[in-house]
XYZ file of C-alpha atoms in Angstrom:
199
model
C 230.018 81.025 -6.133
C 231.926 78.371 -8.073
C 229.334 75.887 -9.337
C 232.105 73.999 -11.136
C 231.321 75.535 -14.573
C 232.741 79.053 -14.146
C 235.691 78.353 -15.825
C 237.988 79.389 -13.244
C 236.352 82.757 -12.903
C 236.276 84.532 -9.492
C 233.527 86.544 -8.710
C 235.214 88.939 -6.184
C 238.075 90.769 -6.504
C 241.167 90.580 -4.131
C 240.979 87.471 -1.953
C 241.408 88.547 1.832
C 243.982 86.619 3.735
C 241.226 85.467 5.914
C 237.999 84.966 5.241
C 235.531 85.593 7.752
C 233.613 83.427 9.844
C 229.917 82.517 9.872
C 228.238 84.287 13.562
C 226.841 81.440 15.774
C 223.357 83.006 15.664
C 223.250 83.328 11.845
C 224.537 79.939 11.315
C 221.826 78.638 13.972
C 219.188 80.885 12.216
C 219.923 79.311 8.735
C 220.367 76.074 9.971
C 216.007 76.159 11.009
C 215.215 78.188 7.763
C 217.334 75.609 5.645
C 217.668 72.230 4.459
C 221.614 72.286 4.983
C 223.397 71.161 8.062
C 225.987 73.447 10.176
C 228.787 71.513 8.468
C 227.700 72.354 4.790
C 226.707 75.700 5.838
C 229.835 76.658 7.010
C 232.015 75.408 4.083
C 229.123 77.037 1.673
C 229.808 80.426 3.527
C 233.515 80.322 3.514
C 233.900 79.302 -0.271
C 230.724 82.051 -0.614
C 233.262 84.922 0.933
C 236.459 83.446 -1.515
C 234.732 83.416 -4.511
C 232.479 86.292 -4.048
C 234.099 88.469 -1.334
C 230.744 88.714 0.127
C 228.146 89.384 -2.307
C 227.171 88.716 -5.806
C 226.533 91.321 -8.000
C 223.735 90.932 -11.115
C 226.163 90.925 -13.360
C 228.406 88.101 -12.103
C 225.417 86.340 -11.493
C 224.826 86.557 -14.767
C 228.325 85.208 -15.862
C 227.563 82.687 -13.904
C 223.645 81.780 -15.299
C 225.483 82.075 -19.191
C 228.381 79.380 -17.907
C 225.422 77.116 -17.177
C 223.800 77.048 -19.819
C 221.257 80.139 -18.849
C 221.900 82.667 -21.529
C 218.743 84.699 -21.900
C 219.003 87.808 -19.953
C 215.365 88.085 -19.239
C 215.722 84.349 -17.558
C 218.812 85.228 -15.600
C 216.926 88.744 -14.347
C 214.230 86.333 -13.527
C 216.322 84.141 -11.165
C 218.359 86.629 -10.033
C 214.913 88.265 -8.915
C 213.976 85.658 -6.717
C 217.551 85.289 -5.255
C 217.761 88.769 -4.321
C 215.643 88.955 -1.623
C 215.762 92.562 -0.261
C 216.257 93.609 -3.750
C 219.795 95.370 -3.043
C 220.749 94.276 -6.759
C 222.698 91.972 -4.445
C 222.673 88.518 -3.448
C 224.110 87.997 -0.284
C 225.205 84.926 1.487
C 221.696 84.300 3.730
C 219.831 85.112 0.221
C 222.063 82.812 -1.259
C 221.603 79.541 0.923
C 217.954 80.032 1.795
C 217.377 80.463 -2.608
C 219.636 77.369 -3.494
C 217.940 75.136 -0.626
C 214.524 75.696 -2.075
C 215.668 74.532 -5.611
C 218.199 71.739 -4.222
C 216.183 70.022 -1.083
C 212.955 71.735 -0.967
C 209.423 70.291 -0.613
C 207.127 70.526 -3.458
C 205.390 73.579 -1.550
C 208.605 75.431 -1.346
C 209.743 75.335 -5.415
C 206.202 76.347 -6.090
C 206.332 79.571 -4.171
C 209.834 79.819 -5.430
C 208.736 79.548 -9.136
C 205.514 81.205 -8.610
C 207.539 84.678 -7.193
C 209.880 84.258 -10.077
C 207.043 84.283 -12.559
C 204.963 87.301 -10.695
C 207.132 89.819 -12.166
C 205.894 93.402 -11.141
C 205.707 91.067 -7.687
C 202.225 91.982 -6.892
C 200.631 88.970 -6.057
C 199.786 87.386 -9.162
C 200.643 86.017 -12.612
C 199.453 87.499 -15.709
C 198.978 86.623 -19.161
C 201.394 89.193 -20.220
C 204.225 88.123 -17.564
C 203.437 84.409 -18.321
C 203.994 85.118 -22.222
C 207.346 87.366 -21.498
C 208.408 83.929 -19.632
C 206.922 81.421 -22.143
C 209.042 83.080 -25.070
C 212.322 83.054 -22.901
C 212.251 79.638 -22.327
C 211.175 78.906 -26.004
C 214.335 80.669 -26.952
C 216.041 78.414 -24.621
C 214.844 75.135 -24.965
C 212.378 75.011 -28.270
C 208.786 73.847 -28.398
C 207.331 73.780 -25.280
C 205.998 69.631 -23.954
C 203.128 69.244 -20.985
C 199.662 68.426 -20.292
C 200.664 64.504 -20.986
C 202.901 65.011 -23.975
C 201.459 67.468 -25.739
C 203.813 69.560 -27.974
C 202.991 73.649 -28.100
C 204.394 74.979 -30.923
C 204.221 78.538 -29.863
C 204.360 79.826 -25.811
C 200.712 81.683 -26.777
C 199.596 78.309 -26.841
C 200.673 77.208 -23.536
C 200.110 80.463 -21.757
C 196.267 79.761 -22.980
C 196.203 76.574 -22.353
C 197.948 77.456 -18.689
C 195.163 79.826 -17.800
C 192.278 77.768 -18.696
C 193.644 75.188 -16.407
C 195.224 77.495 -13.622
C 192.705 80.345 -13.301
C 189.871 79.074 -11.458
C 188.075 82.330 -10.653
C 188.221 83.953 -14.315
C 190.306 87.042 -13.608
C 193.079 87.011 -15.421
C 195.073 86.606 -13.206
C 196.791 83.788 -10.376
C 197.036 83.979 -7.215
C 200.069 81.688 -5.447
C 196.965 79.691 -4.044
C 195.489 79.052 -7.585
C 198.685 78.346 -8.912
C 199.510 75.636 -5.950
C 196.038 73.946 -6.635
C 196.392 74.108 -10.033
C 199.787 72.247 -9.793
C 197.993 69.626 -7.691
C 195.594 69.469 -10.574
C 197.434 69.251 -13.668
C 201.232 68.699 -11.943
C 202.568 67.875 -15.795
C 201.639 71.384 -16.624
C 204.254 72.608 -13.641
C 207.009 70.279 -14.742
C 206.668 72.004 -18.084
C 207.546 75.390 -16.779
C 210.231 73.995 -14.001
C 213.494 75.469 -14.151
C 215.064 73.459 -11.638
C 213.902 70.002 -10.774
């Protein structure tokens, strides 16, 4: 998909001289499980099908994560992750829209689950010290020290994964659940703008 920093690249190969058209029921079904009209979902899916001939692949999403400025291959797994819904190691066009509303229109709620399933990374339920460190030196790489909690400068991701649990981890175990992890963002929400990837 052609987020205006792909250089020119196409993601598919051979355009088709027609591209197909978006079903009534799937644009009806995507217009109630998204926060994009029928209008903008039907241009989305027809420059979707010309640019990526139907699906995205991991590695052209990954093209497309280092054109933006995404460059760590652990991050762009990450995202790619939580994209790929039914984990075909492709990102379809329903994965696609429903994954791009949530980061460009959604509620609070909805980035928080979206973050929180990117950060789960075995996806079993909960965050761990040792995915939450995996993530904290990824975005060190990409972005340097590491500012929440009010200002406060981390000079190492240990630090903040620490600091993240004593603040996130309200029954001791560990581990969070999604439901820790959304009260603890109601609790400390500069600690969540720390780790946001998308705003």
């Amino acid at each position: 998909f052609n987020t205006g920093h792909t250089r020119g690249r196409r993601m598919g190969g051979n355009q088709s001289a027609e591209s197909p058209a978006l079903k009534k029921d799937e644009l009806e079904s995507l217009r109630k499980s998204t926060h994009f009209g029928p209008e903008e979902l039907k241009n989305m899916f027809k420059q979707f099908h010309k640019e990526s001939q139907g699906g995205i692949s991991k590695a052209q999403f990954r093209e497309v994560m280092k054109d933006i400025g995404v460059t760590d291959a652990f991050l762009q797994d990450l995202i790619f992750k939580v994209f790929d819904d039914n984990h075909d190691n492709t990102i379809n066009f329903r994965e696609f829209v429903c994954a791009l509303s949530v980061m460009t229109r959604g509620c609070p709620d909805e980035k928080l689950e979206f973050a929180f399933h990117m950060y789960d990374i075995d996806g079993n339920g909960y965050i761990t010290k040792d995915e939450l460190a995996q993530i904290m030196e990824s975005f060190y790489k990409l972005v340097g020290p590491l500012v929440t909690f009010s200002g406060k400068k981390y000079e190492s991701p240990a630090q903040l994964v620490d600091e993240f649990f004593v603040q996130m981890d309200a029954n001791h175990d560990n581990r969070i659940s999604l439901q820790e992890y959304k009260d603890g963002a109601l609790r400390n929400p500069d600690i969540i703008q720390g780790l946001k990837l998308f705003a």
